């Protein structure tokens, strides 16, 4: 992920969380990287030129941030989006069987 993409994802995450200061930016950057890694461990290959992938990482990171304060399960919306990406990859010629 390049620096411009990181900055975009950070801005989107902060907007989602309603945060305007930059005091936790390094923490949020780590949450974004962690979210990307967790999603990729499910078998999804991220393409950050794709807006859908950017929003998936931001939404997952926002869920991770909120989950630390209250025990909320992964939203059905996020589960479906991740599963759709896994299914989409399974339909490609380079899919691992």
PDB file of N, CA and C in Angstrom:
ATOM      1  N   UNK A   1       0.859  -1.166   0.000  1.00  0.00           N
ATOM      2  CA  UNK A   1       0.000   0.000   0.000  1.00  0.00           C
ATOM      3  C   UNK A   1       0.906   1.230   0.000  1.00  0.00           C
ATOM      4  N   UNK A   2       0.688   2.135  -0.952  1.00  0.00           N
ATOM      5  CA  UNK A   2       1.539   3.321  -1.045  1.00  0.00           C
ATOM      6  C   UNK A   2       1.091   4.400  -0.045  1.00  0.00           C
ATOM      7  N   UNK A   3       1.907   5.427   0.089  1.00  0.00           N
ATOM      8  CA  UNK A   3       1.656   6.469   1.096  1.00  0.00           C
ATOM      9  C   UNK A   3       0.375   7.254   0.826  1.00  0.00           C
ATOM     10  N   UNK A   4       0.080   7.504  -0.446  1.00  0.00           N
ATOM     11  CA  UNK A   4      -1.147   8.239  -0.769  1.00  0.00           C
ATOM     12  C   UNK A   4      -2.381   7.417  -0.384  1.00  0.00           C
ATOM     13  N   UNK A   5      -2.332   6.124  -0.646  1.00  0.00           N
ATOM     14  CA  UNK A   5      -3.442   5.249  -0.268  1.00  0.00           C
ATOM     15  C   UNK A   5      -3.587   5.201   1.244  1.00  0.00           C
ATOM     16  N   UNK A   6      -2.459   5.115   1.964  1.00  0.00           N
ATOM     17  CA  UNK A   6      -2.509   5.119   3.428  1.00  0.00           C
ATOM     18  C   UNK A   6      -3.171   6.383   3.952  1.00  0.00           C
ATOM     19  N   UNK A   7      -2.808   7.523   3.367  1.00  0.00           N
ATOM     20  CA  UNK A   7      -3.389   8.798   3.796  1.00  0.00           C
ATOM     21  C   UNK A   7      -4.888   8.838   3.510  1.00  0.00           C
ATOM     22  N   UNK A   8      -5.286   8.315   2.362  1.00  0.00           N
ATOM     23  CA  UNK A   8      -6.708   8.275   2.014  1.00  0.00           C
ATOM     24  C   UNK A   8      -7.476   7.382   2.977  1.00  0.00           C
ATOM     25  N   UNK A   9      -6.944   6.191   3.246  1.00  0.00           N
ATOM     26  CA  UNK A   9      -7.604   5.267   4.163  1.00  0.00           C
ATOM     27  C   UNK A   9      -7.692   5.855   5.566  1.00  0.00           C
ATOM     28  N   UNK A  10      -6.631   6.520   5.999  1.00  0.00           N
ATOM     29  CA  UNK A  10      -6.641   7.149   7.317  1.00  0.00           C
ATOM     30  C   UNK A  10      -7.721   8.226   7.391  1.00  0.00           C
ATOM     31  N   UNK A  11      -7.825   9.044   6.364  1.00  0.00           N
ATOM     32  CA  UNK A  11      -8.854  10.091   6.335  1.00  0.00           C
ATOM     33  C   UNK A  11     -10.253   9.492   6.376  1.00  0.00           C
ATOM     34  N   UNK A  12     -10.470   8.438   5.602  1.00  0.00           N
ATOM     35  CA  UNK A  12     -11.781   7.791   5.584  1.00  0.00           C
ATOM     36  C   UNK A  12     -12.119   7.163   6.933  1.00  0.00           C
ATOM     37  N   UNK A  13     -11.131   6.543   7.567  1.00  0.00           N
ATOM     38  CA  UNK A  13     -11.360   5.938   8.881  1.00  0.00           C
ATOM     39  C   UNK A  13     -11.718   6.998   9.915  1.00  0.00           C
ATOM     40  N   UNK A  14     -10.985   8.092   9.904  1.00  0.00           N
ATOM     41  CA  UNK A  14     -11.257   9.158  10.866  1.00  0.00           C
ATOM     42  C   UNK A  14     -12.632   9.771  10.629  1.00  0.00           C
ATOM     43  N   UNK A  15     -13.039   9.907   9.379  1.00  0.00           N
ATOM     44  CA  UNK A  15     -14.388  10.398   9.081  1.00  0.00           C
ATOM     45  C   UNK A  15     -15.439   9.437   9.621  1.00  0.00           C
ATOM     46  N   UNK A  16     -15.223   8.153   9.414  1.00  0.00           N
ATOM     47  CA  UNK A  16     -16.163   7.143   9.897  1.00  0.00           C
ATOM     48  C   UNK A  16     -16.297   7.199  11.415  1.00  0.00           C
ATOM     49  N   UNK A  17     -15.179   7.393  12.092  1.00  0.00           N
ATOM     50  CA  UNK A  17     -15.178   7.412  13.556  1.00  0.00           C
ATOM     51  C   UNK A  17     -15.538   8.776  14.132  1.00  0.00           C
ATOM     52  N   UNK A  18     -15.632   9.793  13.287  1.00  0.00           N
ATOM     53  CA  UNK A  18     -15.964  11.135  13.759  1.00  0.00           C
ATOM     54  C   UNK A  18     -14.824  11.804  14.499  1.00  0.00           C
ATOM     55  N   UNK A  19     -13.600  11.506  14.086  1.00  0.00           N
ATOM     56  CA  UNK A  19     -12.414  12.050  14.746  1.00  0.00           C
ATOM     57  C   UNK A  19     -11.728  13.025  13.795  1.00  0.00           C
ATOM     58  N   UNK A  20     -11.429  14.226  14.298  1.00  0.00           N
ATOM     59  CA  UNK A  20     -10.806  15.232  13.432  1.00  0.00           C
ATOM     60  C   UNK A  20      -9.362  15.545  13.822  1.00  0.00           C
ATOM     61  N   UNK A  21      -8.938  15.163  15.023  1.00  0.00           N
ATOM     62  CA  UNK A  21      -7.560  15.441  15.435  1.00  0.00           C
ATOM     63  C   UNK A  21      -6.628  14.348  14.919  1.00  0.00           C
ATOM     64  N   UNK A  22      -5.332  14.598  15.052  1.00  0.00           N
ATOM     65  CA  UNK A  22      -4.357  13.618  14.556  1.00  0.00           C
ATOM     66  C   UNK A  22      -3.552  12.968  15.681  1.00  0.00           C
ATOM     67  N   UNK A  23      -4.060  13.016  16.889  1.00  0.00           N
ATOM     68  CA  UNK A  23      -3.325  12.472  18.028  1.00  0.00           C
ATOM     69  C   UNK A  23      -3.166  10.951  17.965  1.00  0.00           C
ATOM     70  N   UNK A  24      -4.089  10.265  17.341  1.00  0.00           N
ATOM     71  CA  UNK A  24      -4.048   8.801  17.291  1.00  0.00           C
ATOM     72  C   UNK A  24      -3.729   8.267  15.895  1.00  0.00           C
ATOM     73  N   UNK A  25      -3.183   9.101  15.044  1.00  0.00           N
ATOM     74  CA  UNK A  25      -2.948   8.684  13.660  1.00  0.00           C
ATOM     75  C   UNK A  25      -2.058   7.454  13.552  1.00  0.00           C
ATOM     76  N   UNK A  26      -1.016   7.366  14.358  1.00  0.00           N
ATOM     77  CA  UNK A  26      -0.139   6.189  14.266  1.00  0.00           C
ATOM     78  C   UNK A  26      -0.893   4.930  14.700  1.00  0.00           C
ATOM     79  N   UNK A  27      -1.740   5.060  15.708  1.00  0.00           N
ATOM     80  CA  UNK A  27      -2.571   3.929  16.146  1.00  0.00           C
ATOM     81  C   UNK A  27      -3.542   3.522  15.040  1.00  0.00           C
ATOM     82  N   UNK A  28      -4.190   4.505  14.422  1.00  0.00           N
ATOM     83  CA  UNK A  28      -5.134   4.220  13.339  1.00  0.00           C
ATOM     84  C   UNK A  28      -4.430   3.593  12.137  1.00  0.00           C
ATOM     85  N   UNK A  29      -3.218   4.041  11.828  1.00  0.00           N
ATOM     86  CA  UNK A  29      -2.466   3.432  10.727  1.00  0.00           C
ATOM     87  C   UNK A  29      -2.189   1.963  11.013  1.00  0.00           C
ATOM     88  N   UNK A  30      -1.859   1.650  12.263  1.00  0.00           N
ATOM     89  CA  UNK A  30      -1.627   0.254  12.633  1.00  0.00           C
ATOM     90  C   UNK A  30      -2.909  -0.564  12.550  1.00  0.00           C
ATOM     91  N   UNK A  31      -4.033   0.027  12.934  1.00  0.00           N
ATOM     92  CA  UNK A  31      -5.314  -0.673  12.820  1.00  0.00           C
ATOM     93  C   UNK A  31      -5.620  -0.966  11.351  1.00  0.00           C
ATOM     94  N   UNK A  32      -5.331  -0.009  10.468  1.00  0.00           N
ATOM     95  CA  UNK A  32      -5.572  -0.217   9.036  1.00  0.00           C
ATOM     96  C   UNK A  32      -4.714  -1.357   8.484  1.00  0.00           C
ATOM     97  N   UNK A  33      -3.443  -1.396   8.861  1.00  0.00           N
ATOM     98  CA  UNK A  33      -2.555  -2.474   8.404  1.00  0.00           C
ATOM     99  C   UNK A  33      -3.031  -3.812   8.959  1.00  0.00           C
ATOM    100  N   UNK A  34      -3.420  -3.819  10.224  1.00  0.00           N
ATOM    101  CA  UNK A  34      -3.928  -5.037  10.843  1.00  0.00           C
ATOM    102  C   UNK A  34      -5.204  -5.513  10.157  1.00  0.00           C
ATOM    103  N   UNK A  35      -6.096  -4.583   9.832  1.00  0.00           N
ATOM    104  CA  UNK A  35      -7.340  -4.936   9.139  1.00  0.00           C
ATOM    105  C   UNK A  35      -7.027  -5.549   7.777  1.00  0.00           C
ATOM    106  N   UNK A  36      -6.089  -4.940   7.062  1.00  0.00           N
ATOM    107  CA  UNK A  36      -5.687  -5.481   5.757  1.00  0.00           C
ATOM    108  C   UNK A  36      -5.152  -6.900   5.925  1.00  0.00           C
ATOM    109  N   UNK A  37      -4.279  -7.110   6.903  1.00  0.00           N
ATOM    110  CA  UNK A  37      -3.692  -8.431   7.124  1.00  0.00           C
ATOM    111  C   UNK A  37      -4.756  -9.467   7.486  1.00  0.00           C
ATOM    112  N   UNK A  38      -5.692  -9.090   8.352  1.00  0.00           N
ATOM    113  CA  UNK A  38      -6.742 -10.026   8.755  1.00  0.00           C
ATOM    114  C   UNK A  38      -7.622 -10.413   7.574  1.00  0.00           C
ATOM    115  N   UNK A  39      -7.951  -9.445   6.739  1.00  0.00           N
ATOM    116  CA  UNK A  39      -8.775  -9.739   5.562  1.00  0.00           C
ATOM    117  C   UNK A  39      -8.003 -10.621   4.589  1.00  0.00           C
ATOM    118  N   UNK A  40      -6.728 -10.331   4.382  1.00  0.00           N
ATOM    119  CA  UNK A  40      -5.919 -11.133   3.456  1.00  0.00           C
ATOM    120  C   UNK A  40      -5.720 -12.557   3.962  1.00  0.00           C
ATOM    121  N   UNK A  41      -5.721 -12.758   5.280  1.00  0.00           N
ATOM    122  CA  UNK A  41      -5.602 -14.114   5.826  1.00  0.00           C
ATOM    123  C   UNK A  41      -6.811 -14.980   5.480  1.00  0.00           C
ATOM    124  N   UNK A  42      -7.935 -14.358   5.148  1.00  0.00           N
ATOM    125  CA  UNK A  42      -9.114 -15.129   4.736  1.00  0.00           C
ATOM    126  C   UNK A  42      -9.004 -15.589   3.290  1.00  0.00           C
ATOM    127  N   UNK A  43      -7.983 -15.129   2.581  1.00  0.00           N
ATOM    128  CA  UNK A  43      -7.780 -15.523   1.195  1.00  0.00           C
ATOM    129  C   UNK A  43      -8.086 -14.431   0.194  1.00  0.00           C
ATOM    130  N   UNK A  44      -8.466 -13.257   0.673  1.00  0.00           N
ATOM    131  CA  UNK A  44      -8.790 -12.136  -0.205  1.00  0.00           C
ATOM    132  C   UNK A  44      -7.505 -11.418  -0.590  1.00  0.00           C
ATOM    133  N   UNK A  45      -7.348 -11.110  -1.867  1.00  0.00           N
ATOM    134  CA  UNK A  45      -6.232 -10.305  -2.335  1.00  0.00           C
ATOM    135  C   UNK A  45      -6.726  -8.880  -2.503  1.00  0.00           C
ATOM    136  N   UNK A  46      -6.111  -7.946  -1.793  1.00  0.00           N
ATOM    137  CA  UNK A  46      -6.557  -6.557  -1.810  1.00  0.00           C
ATOM    138  C   UNK A  46      -5.934  -5.819  -2.993  1.00  0.00           C
ATOM    139  N   UNK A  47      -6.746  -4.999  -3.639  1.00  0.00           N
ATOM    140  CA  UNK A  47      -6.304  -4.129  -4.728  1.00  0.00           C
ATOM    141  C   UNK A  47      -6.737  -2.717  -4.352  1.00  0.00           C
ATOM    142  N   UNK A  48      -5.806  -1.907  -3.863  1.00  0.00           N
ATOM    143  CA  UNK A  48      -6.164  -0.597  -3.321  1.00  0.00           C
ATOM    144  C   UNK A  48      -6.450   0.451  -4.388  1.00  0.00           C
ATOM    145  N   UNK A  49      -6.354   0.072  -5.652  1.00  0.00           N
ATOM    146  CA  UNK A  49      -6.842   0.977  -6.692  1.00  0.00           C
ATOM    147  C   UNK A  49      -8.361   0.833  -6.829  1.00  0.00           C
ATOM    148  N   UNK A  50      -8.904  -0.194  -6.208  1.00  0.00           N
ATOM    149  CA  UNK A  50     -10.341  -0.467  -6.206  1.00  0.00           C
ATOM    150  C   UNK A  50     -10.971   0.177  -4.964  1.00  0.00           C
ATOM    151  N   UNK A  51     -11.938   1.051  -5.175  1.00  0.00           N
ATOM    152  CA  UNK A  51     -12.588   1.761  -4.068  1.00  0.00           C
ATOM    153  C   UNK A  51     -13.285   0.784  -3.124  1.00  0.00           C
ATOM    154  N   UNK A  52     -13.843  -0.292  -3.654  1.00  0.00           N
ATOM    155  CA  UNK A  52     -14.511  -1.281  -2.805  1.00  0.00           C
ATOM    156  C   UNK A  52     -13.540  -1.893  -1.797  1.00  0.00           C
ATOM    157  N   UNK A  53     -12.316  -2.185  -2.236  1.00  0.00           N
ATOM    158  CA  UNK A  53     -11.315  -2.746  -1.332  1.00  0.00           C
ATOM    159  C   UNK A  53     -10.888  -1.724  -0.284  1.00  0.00           C
ATOM    160  N   UNK A  54     -10.754  -0.478  -0.691  1.00  0.00           N
ATOM    161  CA  UNK A  54     -10.405   0.571   0.267  1.00  0.00           C
ATOM    162  C   UNK A  54     -11.469   0.665   1.358  1.00  0.00           C
ATOM    163  N   UNK A  55     -12.730   0.689   0.954  1.00  0.00           N
ATOM    164  CA  UNK A  55     -13.812   0.820   1.925  1.00  0.00           C
ATOM    165  C   UNK A  55     -13.940  -0.424   2.800  1.00  0.00           C
ATOM    166  N   UNK A  56     -13.646  -1.590   2.244  1.00  0.00           N
ATOM    167  CA  UNK A  56     -13.686  -2.816   3.034  1.00  0.00           C
ATOM    168  C   UNK A  56     -12.670  -2.747   4.171  1.00  0.00           C
ATOM    169  N   UNK A  57     -11.462  -2.311   3.868  1.00  0.00           N
ATOM    170  CA  UNK A  57     -10.427  -2.195   4.899  1.00  0.00           C
ATOM    171  C   UNK A  57     -10.807  -1.129   5.927  1.00  0.00           C
ATOM    172  N   UNK A  58     -11.317   0.005   5.467  1.00  0.00           N
ATOM    173  CA  UNK A  58     -11.714   1.079   6.384  1.00  0.00           C
ATOM    174  C   UNK A  58     -12.841   0.605   7.299  1.00  0.00           C
ATOM    175  N   UNK A  59     -13.846  -0.038   6.734  1.00  0.00           N
ATOM    176  CA  UNK A  59     -14.971  -0.510   7.546  1.00  0.00           C
ATOM    177  C   UNK A  59     -14.532  -1.576   8.544  1.00  0.00           C
ATOM    178  N   UNK A  60     -13.647  -2.470   8.131  1.00  0.00           N
ATOM    179  CA  UNK A  60     -13.139  -3.501   9.032  1.00  0.00           C
ATOM    180  C   UNK A  60     -12.306  -2.864  10.146  1.00  0.00           C
ATOM    181  N   UNK A  61     -11.497  -1.877   9.792  1.00  0.00           N
ATOM    182  CA  UNK A  61     -10.685  -1.181  10.795  1.00  0.00           C
ATOM    183  C   UNK A  61     -11.577  -0.428  11.782  1.00  0.00           C
ATOM    184  N   UNK A  62     -12.635   0.208  11.284  1.00  0.00           N
ATOM    185  CA  UNK A  62     -13.566   0.920  12.168  1.00  0.00           C
ATOM    186  C   UNK A  62     -14.238  -0.062  13.117  1.00  0.00           C
ATOM    187  N   UNK A  63     -14.615  -1.226  12.606  1.00  0.00           N
ATOM    188  CA  UNK A  63     -15.206  -2.252  13.471  1.00  0.00           C
ATOM    189  C   UNK A  63     -14.194  -2.684  14.541  1.00  0.00           C
ATOM    190  N   UNK A  64     -12.946  -2.892  14.144  1.00  0.00           N
ATOM    191  CA  UNK A  64     -11.906  -3.295  15.105  1.00  0.00           C
ATOM    192  C   UNK A  64     -11.731  -2.251  16.198  1.00  0.00           C
ATOM    193  N   UNK A  65     -11.751  -0.991  15.815  1.00  0.00           N
ATOM    194  CA  UNK A  65     -11.590   0.089  16.786  1.00  0.00           C
ATOM    195  C   UNK A  65     -12.771   0.127  17.748  1.00  0.00           C
ATOM    196  N   UNK A  66     -13.975  -0.005  17.225  1.00  0.00           N
ATOM    197  CA  UNK A  66     -15.166   0.033  18.081  1.00  0.00           C
ATOM    198  C   UNK A  66     -15.260  -1.208  18.960  1.00  0.00           C
ATOM    199  N   UNK A  67     -14.808  -2.343  18.457  1.00  0.00           N
ATOM    200  CA  UNK A  67     -14.908  -3.606  19.186  1.00  0.00           C
ATOM    201  C   UNK A  67     -14.074  -3.596  20.462  1.00  0.00           C
ATOM    202  N   UNK A  68     -13.032  -2.809  20.487  1.00  0.00           N
ATOM    203  CA  UNK A  68     -12.173  -2.807  21.672  1.00  0.00           C
ATOM    204  C   UNK A  68     -12.891  -2.256  22.896  1.00  0.00           C
ATOM    205  N   UNK A  69     -13.937  -1.453  22.705  1.00  0.00           N
ATOM    206  CA  UNK A  69     -14.678  -0.881  23.824  1.00  0.00           C
ATOM    207  C   UNK A  69     -15.927  -1.682  24.174  1.00  0.00           C
ATOM    208  N   UNK A  70     -16.528  -2.301  23.191  1.00  0.00           N
ATOM    209  CA  UNK A  70     -17.722  -3.099  23.437  1.00  0.00           C
ATOM    210  C   UNK A  70     -17.649  -4.349  22.583  1.00  0.00           C
ATOM    211  N   UNK A  71     -18.153  -5.433  23.099  1.00  0.00           N
ATOM    212  CA  UNK A  71     -18.057  -6.709  22.398  1.00  0.00           C
ATOM    213  C   UNK A  71     -19.178  -6.818  21.371  1.00  0.00           C
ATOM    214  N   UNK A  72     -18.887  -6.343  20.157  1.00  0.00           N
ATOM    215  CA  UNK A  72     -19.875  -6.410  19.085  1.00  0.00           C
ATOM    216  C   UNK A  72     -19.366  -7.360  18.009  1.00  0.00           C
ATOM    217  N   UNK A  73     -20.225  -8.224  17.502  1.00  0.00           N
ATOM    218  CA  UNK A  73     -19.783  -9.155  16.456  1.00  0.00           C
ATOM    219  C   UNK A  73     -19.556  -8.425  15.137  1.00  0.00           C
ATOM    220  N   UNK A  74     -18.822  -9.065  14.266  1.00  0.00           N
ATOM    221  CA  UNK A  74     -18.595  -8.521  12.928  1.00  0.00           C
ATOM    222  C   UNK A  74     -19.947  -8.379  12.241  1.00  0.00           C
ATOM    223  N   UNK A  75     -20.198  -7.213  11.682  1.00  0.00           N
ATOM    224  CA  UNK A  75     -21.509  -6.966  11.074  1.00  0.00           C
ATOM    225  C   UNK A  75     -21.744  -7.906   9.898  1.00  0.00           C
ATOM    226  N   UNK A  76     -22.991  -8.209   9.681  1.00  0.00           N
ATOM    227  CA  UNK A  76     -23.370  -9.093   8.578  1.00  0.00           C
ATOM    228  C   UNK A  76     -22.911  -8.505   7.247  1.00  0.00           C
ATOM    229  N   UNK A  77     -22.990  -7.183   7.133  1.00  0.00           N
ATOM    230  CA  UNK A  77     -22.556  -6.488   5.923  1.00  0.00           C
ATOM    231  C   UNK A  77     -21.085  -6.792   5.623  1.00  0.00           C
ATOM    232  N   UNK A  78     -20.229  -6.676   6.632  1.00  0.00           N
ATOM    233  CA  UNK A  78     -18.804  -6.958   6.428  1.00  0.00           C
ATOM    234  C   UNK A  78     -18.570  -8.430   6.114  1.00  0.00           C
ATOM    235  N   UNK A  79     -19.268  -9.314   6.815  1.00  0.00           N
ATOM    236  CA  UNK A  79     -19.124 -10.744   6.544  1.00  0.00           C
ATOM    237  C   UNK A  79     -19.475 -11.062   5.095  1.00  0.00           C
ATOM    238  N   UNK A  80     -20.574 -10.496   4.618  1.00  0.00           N
ATOM    239  CA  UNK A  80     -21.012 -10.755   3.243  1.00  0.00           C
ATOM    240  C   UNK A  80     -20.010 -10.201   2.242  1.00  0.00           C
ATOM    241  N   UNK A  81     -19.501  -8.999   2.494  1.00  0.00           N
ATOM    242  CA  UNK A  81     -18.541  -8.392   1.569  1.00  0.00           C
ATOM    243  C   UNK A  81     -17.256  -9.213   1.485  1.00  0.00           C
ATOM    244  N   UNK A  82     -16.768  -9.705   2.618  1.00  0.00           N
ATOM    245  CA  UNK A  82     -15.560 -10.535   2.617  1.00  0.00           C
ATOM    246  C   UNK A  82     -15.839 -11.858   1.903  1.00  0.00           C
ATOM    247  N   UNK A  83     -16.972 -12.482   2.214  1.00  0.00           N
ATOM    248  CA  UNK A  83     -17.325 -13.742   1.546  1.00  0.00           C
ATOM    249  C   UNK A  83     -17.475 -13.556   0.041  1.00  0.00           C
ATOM    250  N   UNK A  84     -18.058 -12.446  -0.373  1.00  0.00           N
ATOM    251  CA  UNK A  84     -18.196 -12.178  -1.808  1.00  0.00           C
ATOM    252  C   UNK A  84     -16.837 -12.067  -2.483  1.00  0.00           C
ATOM    253  N   UNK A  85     -15.870 -11.456  -1.811  1.00  0.00           N
ATOM    254  CA  UNK A  85     -14.517 -11.352  -2.371  1.00  0.00           C
ATOM    255  C   UNK A  85     -13.860 -12.723  -2.471  1.00  0.00           C
ATOM    256  N   UNK A  86     -14.090 -13.583  -1.469  1.00  0.00           N
ATOM    257  CA  UNK A  86     -13.525 -14.936  -1.501  1.00  0.00           C
ATOM    258  C   UNK A  86     -14.136 -15.725  -2.657  1.00  0.00           C
ATOM    259  N   UNK A  87     -15.445 -15.615  -2.823  1.00  0.00           N
ATOM    260  CA  UNK A  87     -16.133 -16.317  -3.906  1.00  0.00           C
ATOM    261  C   UNK A  87     -15.684 -15.784  -5.258  1.00  0.00           C
ATOM    262  N   UNK A  88     -15.526 -14.475  -5.358  1.00  0.00           N
ATOM    263  CA  UNK A  88     -15.069 -13.869  -6.610  1.00  0.00           C
ATOM    264  C   UNK A  88     -13.693 -14.406  -6.991  1.00  0.00           C
ATOM    265  N   UNK A  89     -12.800 -14.531  -5.994  1.00  0.00           N
ATOM    266  CA  UNK A  89     -11.464 -15.051  -6.273  1.00  0.00           C
ATOM    267  C   UNK A  89     -11.527 -16.516  -6.677  1.00  0.00           C
ATOM    268  N   UNK A  90     -12.433 -17.274  -6.075  1.00  0.00           N
ATOM    269  CA  UNK A  90     -12.543 -18.698  -6.394  1.00  0.00           C
ATOM    270  C   UNK A  90     -12.944 -18.918  -7.848  1.00  0.00           C
ATOM    271  N   UNK A  91     -13.579 -17.932  -8.450  1.00  0.00           N
ATOM    272  CA  UNK A  91     -13.999 -18.058  -9.840  1.00  0.00           C
ATOM    273  C   UNK A  91     -12.942 -17.660 -10.850  1.00  0.00           C
ATOM    274  N   UNK A  92     -11.757 -17.277 -10.392  1.00  0.00           N
ATOM    275  CA  UNK A  92     -10.695 -16.862 -11.308  1.00  0.00           C
ATOM    276  C   UNK A  92      -9.786 -18.046 -11.638  1.00  0.00           C
ATOM    277  N   UNK A  93      -9.105 -17.989 -12.786  1.00  0.00           N
ATOM    278  CA  UNK A  93      -8.236 -19.099 -13.191  1.00  0.00           C
ATOM    279  C   UNK A  93      -7.058 -19.346 -12.242  1.00  0.00           C
ATOM    280  N   UNK A  94      -6.610 -18.311 -11.511  1.00  0.00           N
ATOM    281  CA  UNK A  94      -5.448 -18.490 -10.633  1.00  0.00           C
ATOM    282  C   UNK A  94      -5.841 -18.861  -9.208  1.00  0.00           C
ATOM    283  N   UNK A  95      -7.091 -19.230  -8.987  1.00  0.00           N
ATOM    284  CA  UNK A  95      -7.556 -19.593  -7.647  1.00  0.00           C
ATOM    285  C   UNK A  95      -6.898 -20.895  -7.207  1.00  0.00           C
ATOM    286  N   UNK A  96      -6.564 -20.971  -5.942  1.00  0.00           N
ATOM    287  CA  UNK A  96      -5.973 -22.175  -5.372  1.00  0.00           C
ATOM    288  C   UNK A  96      -7.106 -23.116  -4.987  1.00  0.00           C
ATOM    289  N   UNK A  97      -6.987 -24.381  -5.385  1.00  0.00           N
ATOM    290  CA  UNK A  97      -8.041 -25.348  -5.057  1.00  0.00           C
ATOM    291  C   UNK A  97      -7.580 -26.323  -4.023  1.00  0.00           C
TER     292      UNK A  97
END
